[in-house]
Coordinates of C-alpha atoms in Angstrom, one line a residue:
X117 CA 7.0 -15.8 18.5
X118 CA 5.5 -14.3 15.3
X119 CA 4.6 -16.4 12.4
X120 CA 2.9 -14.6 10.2
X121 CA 5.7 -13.2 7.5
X122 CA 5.8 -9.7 5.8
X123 CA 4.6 -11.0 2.6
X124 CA 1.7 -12.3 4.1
X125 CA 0.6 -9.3 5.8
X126 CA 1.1 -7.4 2.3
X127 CA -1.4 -9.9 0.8
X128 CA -4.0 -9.3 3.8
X129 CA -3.7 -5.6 3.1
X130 CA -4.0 -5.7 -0.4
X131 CA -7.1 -8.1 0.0
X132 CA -8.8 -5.9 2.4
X133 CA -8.4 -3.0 -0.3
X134 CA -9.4 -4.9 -3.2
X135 CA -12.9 -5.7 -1.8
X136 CA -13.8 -1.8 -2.8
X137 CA -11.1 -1.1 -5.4
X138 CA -11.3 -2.7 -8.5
X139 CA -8.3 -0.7 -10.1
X140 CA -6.0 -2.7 -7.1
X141 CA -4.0 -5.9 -9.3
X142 CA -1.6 -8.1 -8.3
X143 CA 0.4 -9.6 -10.9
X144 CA 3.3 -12.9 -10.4
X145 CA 5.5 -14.5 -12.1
X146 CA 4.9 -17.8 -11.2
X147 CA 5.1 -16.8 -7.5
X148 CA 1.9 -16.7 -5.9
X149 CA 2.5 -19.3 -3.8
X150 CA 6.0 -18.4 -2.8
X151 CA 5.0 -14.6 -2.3
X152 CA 1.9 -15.8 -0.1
X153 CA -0.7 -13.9 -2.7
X154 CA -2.6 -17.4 -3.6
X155 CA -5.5 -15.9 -1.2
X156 CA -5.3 -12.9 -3.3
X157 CA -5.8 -15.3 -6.3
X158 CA -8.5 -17.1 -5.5
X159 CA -10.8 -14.4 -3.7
X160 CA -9.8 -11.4 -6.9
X161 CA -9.2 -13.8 -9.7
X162 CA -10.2 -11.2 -11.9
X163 CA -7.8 -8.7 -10.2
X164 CA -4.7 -10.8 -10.5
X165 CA -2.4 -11.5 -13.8
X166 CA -0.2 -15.0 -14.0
X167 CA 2.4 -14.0 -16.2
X168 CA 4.5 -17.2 -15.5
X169 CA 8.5 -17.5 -15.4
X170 CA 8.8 -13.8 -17.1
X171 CA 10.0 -11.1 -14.7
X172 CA 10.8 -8.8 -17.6
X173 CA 6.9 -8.8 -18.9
X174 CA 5.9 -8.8 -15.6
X175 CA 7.1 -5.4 -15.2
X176 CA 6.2 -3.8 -18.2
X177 CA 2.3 -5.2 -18.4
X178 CA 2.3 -3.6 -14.6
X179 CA 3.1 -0.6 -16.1
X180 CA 0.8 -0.7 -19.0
X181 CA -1.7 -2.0 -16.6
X182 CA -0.8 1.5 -14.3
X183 CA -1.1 4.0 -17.6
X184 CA -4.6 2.3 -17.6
X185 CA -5.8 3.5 -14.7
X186 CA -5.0 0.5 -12.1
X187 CA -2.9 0.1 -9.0
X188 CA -0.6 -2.4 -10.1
X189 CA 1.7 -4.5 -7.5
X190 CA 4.3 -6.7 -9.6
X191 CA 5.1 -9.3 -6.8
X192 CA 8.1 -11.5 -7.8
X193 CA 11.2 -12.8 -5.9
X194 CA 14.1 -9.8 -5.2
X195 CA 16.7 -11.6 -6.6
X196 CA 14.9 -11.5 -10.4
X197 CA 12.8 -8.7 -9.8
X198 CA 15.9 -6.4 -9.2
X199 CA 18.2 -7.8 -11.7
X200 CA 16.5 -9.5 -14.5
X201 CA 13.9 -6.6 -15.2
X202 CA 16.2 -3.9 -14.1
X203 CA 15.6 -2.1 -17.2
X204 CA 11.9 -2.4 -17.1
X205 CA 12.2 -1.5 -13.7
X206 CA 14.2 1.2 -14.7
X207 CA 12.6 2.8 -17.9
X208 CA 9.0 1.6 -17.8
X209 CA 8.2 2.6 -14.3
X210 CA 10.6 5.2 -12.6
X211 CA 11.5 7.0 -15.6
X212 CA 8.0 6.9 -16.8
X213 CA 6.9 7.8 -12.9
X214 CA 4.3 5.4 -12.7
X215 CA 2.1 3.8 -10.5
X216 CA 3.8 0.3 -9.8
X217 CA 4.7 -0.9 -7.1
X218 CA 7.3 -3.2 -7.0
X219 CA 7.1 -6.2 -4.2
X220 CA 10.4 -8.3 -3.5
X221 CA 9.8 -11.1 -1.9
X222 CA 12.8 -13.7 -0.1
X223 CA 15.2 -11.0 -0.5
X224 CA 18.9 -10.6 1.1
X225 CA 19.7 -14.5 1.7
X226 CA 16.4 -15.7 2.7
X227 CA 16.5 -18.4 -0.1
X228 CA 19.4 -19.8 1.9
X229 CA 20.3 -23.0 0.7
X230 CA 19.5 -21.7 -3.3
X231 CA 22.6 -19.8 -3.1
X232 CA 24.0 -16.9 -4.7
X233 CA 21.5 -17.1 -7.6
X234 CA 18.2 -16.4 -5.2
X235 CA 20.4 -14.1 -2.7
X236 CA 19.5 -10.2 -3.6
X237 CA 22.2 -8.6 -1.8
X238 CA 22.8 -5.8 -4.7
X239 CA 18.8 -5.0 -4.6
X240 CA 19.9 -1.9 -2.0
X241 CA 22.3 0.1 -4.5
X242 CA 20.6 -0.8 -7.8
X243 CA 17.5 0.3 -7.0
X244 CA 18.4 3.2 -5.0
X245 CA 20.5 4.2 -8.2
X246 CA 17.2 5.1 -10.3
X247 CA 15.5 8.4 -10.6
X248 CA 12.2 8.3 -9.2
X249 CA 12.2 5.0 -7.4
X250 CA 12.2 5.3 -4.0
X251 CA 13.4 1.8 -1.7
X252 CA 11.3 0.6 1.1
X253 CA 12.6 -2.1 3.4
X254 CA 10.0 -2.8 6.4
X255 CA 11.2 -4.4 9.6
X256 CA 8.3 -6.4 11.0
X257 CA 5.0 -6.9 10.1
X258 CA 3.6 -4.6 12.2
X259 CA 5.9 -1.6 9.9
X260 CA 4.9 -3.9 6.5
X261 CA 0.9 -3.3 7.2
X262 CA 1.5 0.3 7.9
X263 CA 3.7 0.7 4.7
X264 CA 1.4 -1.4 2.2
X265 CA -1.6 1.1 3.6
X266 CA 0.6 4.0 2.9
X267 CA 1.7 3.2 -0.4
X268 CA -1.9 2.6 -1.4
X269 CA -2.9 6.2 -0.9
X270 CA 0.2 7.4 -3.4
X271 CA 0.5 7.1 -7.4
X272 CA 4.9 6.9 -7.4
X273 CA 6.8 4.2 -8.3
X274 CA 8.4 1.8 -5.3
X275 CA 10.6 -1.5 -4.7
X276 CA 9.8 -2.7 -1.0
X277 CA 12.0 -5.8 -0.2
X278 CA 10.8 -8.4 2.3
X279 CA 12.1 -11.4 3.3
X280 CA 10.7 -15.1 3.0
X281 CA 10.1 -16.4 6.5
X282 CA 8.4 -14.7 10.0
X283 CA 10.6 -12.7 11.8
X284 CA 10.3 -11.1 15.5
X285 CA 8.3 -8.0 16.2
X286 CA 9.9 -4.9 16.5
X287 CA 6.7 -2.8 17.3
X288 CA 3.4 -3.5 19.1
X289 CA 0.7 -4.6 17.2
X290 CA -1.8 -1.4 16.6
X291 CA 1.2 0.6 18.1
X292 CA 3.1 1.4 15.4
X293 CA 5.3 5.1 15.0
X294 CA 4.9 5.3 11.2
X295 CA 5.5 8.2 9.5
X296 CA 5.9 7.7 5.9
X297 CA 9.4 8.4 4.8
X298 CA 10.6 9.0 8.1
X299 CA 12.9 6.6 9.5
X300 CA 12.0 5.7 13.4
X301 CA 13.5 6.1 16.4
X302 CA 13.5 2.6 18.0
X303 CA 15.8 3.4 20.9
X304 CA 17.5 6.7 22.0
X305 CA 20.9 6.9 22.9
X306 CA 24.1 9.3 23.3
X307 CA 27.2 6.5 23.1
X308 CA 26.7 5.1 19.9
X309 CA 24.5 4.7 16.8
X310 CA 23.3 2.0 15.4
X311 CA 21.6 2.3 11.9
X312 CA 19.2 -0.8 10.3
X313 CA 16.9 -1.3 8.3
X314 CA 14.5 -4.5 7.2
X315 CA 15.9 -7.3 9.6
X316 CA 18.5 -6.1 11.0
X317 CA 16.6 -3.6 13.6
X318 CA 15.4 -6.4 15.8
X319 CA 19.1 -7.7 16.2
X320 CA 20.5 -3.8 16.7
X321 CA 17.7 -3.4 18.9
X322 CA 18.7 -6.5 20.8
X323 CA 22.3 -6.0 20.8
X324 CA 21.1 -2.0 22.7
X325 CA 19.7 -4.0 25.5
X326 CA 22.7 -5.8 25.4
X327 CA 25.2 -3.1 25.6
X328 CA 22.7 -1.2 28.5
X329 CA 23.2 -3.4 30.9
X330 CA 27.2 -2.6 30.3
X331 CA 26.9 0.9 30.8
X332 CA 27.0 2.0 27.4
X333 CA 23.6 3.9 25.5
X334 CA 23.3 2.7 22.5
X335 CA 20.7 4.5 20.2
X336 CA 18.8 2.8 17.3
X337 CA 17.4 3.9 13.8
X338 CA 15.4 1.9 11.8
X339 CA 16.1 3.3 8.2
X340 CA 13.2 1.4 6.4
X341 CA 13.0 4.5 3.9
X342 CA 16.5 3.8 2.2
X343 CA 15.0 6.1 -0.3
X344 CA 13.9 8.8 0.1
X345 CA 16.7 8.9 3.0
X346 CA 16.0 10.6 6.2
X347 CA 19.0 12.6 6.8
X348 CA 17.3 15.0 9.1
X349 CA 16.7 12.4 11.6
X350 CA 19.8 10.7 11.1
X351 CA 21.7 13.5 11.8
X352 CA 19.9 13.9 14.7
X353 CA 20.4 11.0 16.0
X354 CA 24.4 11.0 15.4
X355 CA 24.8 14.3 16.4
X356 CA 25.1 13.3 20.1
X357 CA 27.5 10.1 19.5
X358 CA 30.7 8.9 19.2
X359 CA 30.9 6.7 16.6
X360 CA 27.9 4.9 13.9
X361 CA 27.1 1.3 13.0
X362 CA 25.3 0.3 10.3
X363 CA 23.6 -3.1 9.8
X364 CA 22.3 -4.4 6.7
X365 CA 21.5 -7.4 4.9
X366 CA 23.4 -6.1 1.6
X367 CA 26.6 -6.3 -0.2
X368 CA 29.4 -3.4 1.4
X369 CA 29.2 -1.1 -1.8
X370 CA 26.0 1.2 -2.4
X371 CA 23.9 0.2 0.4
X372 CA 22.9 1.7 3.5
X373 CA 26.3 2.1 5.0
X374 CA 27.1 4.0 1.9
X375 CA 24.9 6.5 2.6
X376 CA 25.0 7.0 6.2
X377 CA 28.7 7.1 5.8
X378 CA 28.5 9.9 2.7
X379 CA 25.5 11.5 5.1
X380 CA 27.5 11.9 8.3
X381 CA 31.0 12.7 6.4
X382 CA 29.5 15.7 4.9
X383 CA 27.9 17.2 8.0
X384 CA 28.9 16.1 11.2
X385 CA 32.2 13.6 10.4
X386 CA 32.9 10.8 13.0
X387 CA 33.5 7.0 12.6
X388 CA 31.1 5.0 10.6
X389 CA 31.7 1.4 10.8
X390 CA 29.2 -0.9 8.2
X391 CA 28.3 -4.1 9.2
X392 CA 27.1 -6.1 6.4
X393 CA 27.3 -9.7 4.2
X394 CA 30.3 -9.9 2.6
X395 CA 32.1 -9.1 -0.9
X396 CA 32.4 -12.7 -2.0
X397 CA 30.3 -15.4 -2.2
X398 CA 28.4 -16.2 0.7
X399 CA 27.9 -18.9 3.1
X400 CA 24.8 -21.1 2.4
X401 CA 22.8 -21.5 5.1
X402 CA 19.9 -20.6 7.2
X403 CA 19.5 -16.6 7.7
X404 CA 20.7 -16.9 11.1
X405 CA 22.8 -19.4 10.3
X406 CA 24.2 -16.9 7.8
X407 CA 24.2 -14.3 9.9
X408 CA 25.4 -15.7 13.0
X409 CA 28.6 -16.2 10.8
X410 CA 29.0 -13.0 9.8
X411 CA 28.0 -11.5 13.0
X412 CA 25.0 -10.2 11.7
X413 CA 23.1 -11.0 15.0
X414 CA 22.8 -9.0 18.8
X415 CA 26.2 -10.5 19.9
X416 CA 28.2 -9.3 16.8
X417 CA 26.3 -6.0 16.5
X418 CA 27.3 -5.6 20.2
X419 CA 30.6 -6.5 20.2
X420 CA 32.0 -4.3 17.6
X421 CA 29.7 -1.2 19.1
X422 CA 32.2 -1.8 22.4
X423 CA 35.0 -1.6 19.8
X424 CA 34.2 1.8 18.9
X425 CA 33.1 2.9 23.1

C-alpha cells in the first residue's frame, strides 16, 4: 500500500528543482506542516515565505513575487485557497496571466471530521470559471510527480488540488502515460464510460475489473486536466458506448459531470449519469467512510454502470 501522499511528492519535486533554481519559492499560510513542505523549509529557507493565517496575501505576494521574476507556488489548504482568495486568485494571477501556481492541499472532504468549513467541494466549478486558470487534479503520486515536473517548465497560472492522505496507485512507478493536458486512458472499453478525475480513478478503475468479470467492458478516463478539458479524447472514448458515468469528489453543479455532460450533449448525445457528493451538507467522516455512503467507491460506481447496461 502507498504511503507517501500527493503533497509530499510535490514537495520532493519542488526540492529536487530548487537545488539549481533559485527563482523556485514556496510560500504558506501557516501550512507547512499540513501541506508536507517543512523539508522544503528547512533545506530553502531563503526560498520559502511564512505568510501566516492570510490566504488573501498569500496570493497576491505570489504574484508580486512572479512579476519579479520567481516561480512562485502558493501552497495552502483548498477549502481557503479557493474561496477566501478567490479574488486574488482571480485578478492577480489569471487575469494578470501570471506565473503562480496554485497548490490545494486536503481538498474534497479529506479534512473529514472538520466538516463543511475544510471540505472544498465547489473548488472544481469556481476555479474552472476563470479565464486563464487552468484546473489540475492528479490521481496518484505517480501522475502528481509527472504534473509538478510539467508545470515547472511553463510560466501560466494553475490550481492543482490534492488530497490530505496516501492513496492507492493508479500507474506504475517510472511508468507513467503523461501527456500534459491530455487526459489518459486508464482502461478501454465499448459498454460504458466511466469518467474521473483525482481519486476517484482508482475506484472507477476498480469497479471496470469489477464489471469484467460480468461480462460488461467498461472503459475508463482519468480527466486530471479539468481545464484545459480534453474533449477530443473524451469523445473518443464515448463514441463507442452506451451510456457515461462520471465520478468526482465535487458538488453536482459545475464540476466535471457538468462538462462531460455539456461535452457529449453537443456532439454525440447519450446518457450521462454524474456521480458525485451531494447538494447538502455532508456526512462527516473518513473519505471512505464518506464515500462508501455515498457510493463513491468500486461497488457503487459498479452498480449503477449495470443500471445503465
Amino acid at each position: 500500500m502507498n504511503k507517501i501522499a500527493n503533497k509530499q511528492v510535490i514537495c520532493q519535486v519542488l526540492m529536487e528543482k530548487a537545488k539549481t533554481d533559485k527563482d523556485v519559492v514556496v510560500l504558506c499560510s501557516d501550512s507547512r506542516g499540513s501541506a508536507s513542505m517543512t523539508p522544503f523549509a528547512e533545506n530553502y529557507p531563503e526560498q520559502f515565505v511564512e505568510v501566516g493565517i492570510a490566504e488573501q496575501n498569500l496570493v497576491s505576494i505570489s504574484a508580486g513575487l512572479a512579476k519579479c521574476g520567481k516561480k512562485a507556488y502558493a501552497v495552502s489548504p483548498a477549502c481557503f485557497l479557493s474561496t477566501r482568495s478567490y479574488e486574488q486568485a482571480k485578478v492577480d494571477v489569471a487575469y494578470s496571466n501570471t506565473n503562480v501556481k496554485l497548490i490545494g492541499i486536503s481538498g474534497g472532504i479529506s479534512y473529514g471530521a472538520l466538516g463543511m468549513s475544510h471540505h472544498s467541494a465547489q473548488d472544481i466549478a469556481a476555479m474552472s470559471a476563470v479565464p486563464n486558470m487552468r484546473v489540475y487534479i492528479p490521481s496518484d503520486k505517480n501522475q502528481t510527480k509527472c504534473l509538478t515536473e510539467a508545470l515547472l517548465g511553463d510560466e501560466k497560472p494553475a490550481y492543482i488540488r490534492v488530497g490530505r492522505n496516501a492513496v492507492e496507485d493508479v500507474y506504475e512507478e517510472g511508468n507513467c502515460p503523461f501527456e500534459m493536458d491530455k487526459a489518459t486512458v486508464v482502461k478501454e472499453g465499448n459498454d460504458v464510460a466511466i469518467v474521473a478525475c483525482g481519486e476517484m480513478v482508482k475506484p472507477s478503475l476498480d469497479a471496470a475489473k469489477l464489471l469484467e468479470k460480468e461480462g460488461i467492458s467498461a472503459a475508463v478516463l482519468d480527466m486530471y486536466c479539468v481545464k484545459p478539458f480534453d474533449k477530443e479524447t473524451l469523445l473518443r472514448i464515448v463514441s463507442g458506448v452506451k451510456a457515461v458515468i462520471t465520478a468526482e469528489e465535487h458538488a453536482p453543479f459545475g464540476g466535471l459531470g457538468s462538462m462531460v455532460s455539456q461535452a457529449v450533449g453537443s456532439e454525440c448525445p447519450k446518457k450521462v449519469v454524474n456521480l458525485s457528493l451531494p447538494d447538502a451538507p455532508v456526512i462527516t467522516g473518513t473519505s471512505k467512510e464518506v464515500f462508501d455512503h455515498y457510493g463513491l467507491n468500486a461497488e457503487g460506481i459498479a452498480a449503477k454502470a449495470r443500471e445503465l447496461v
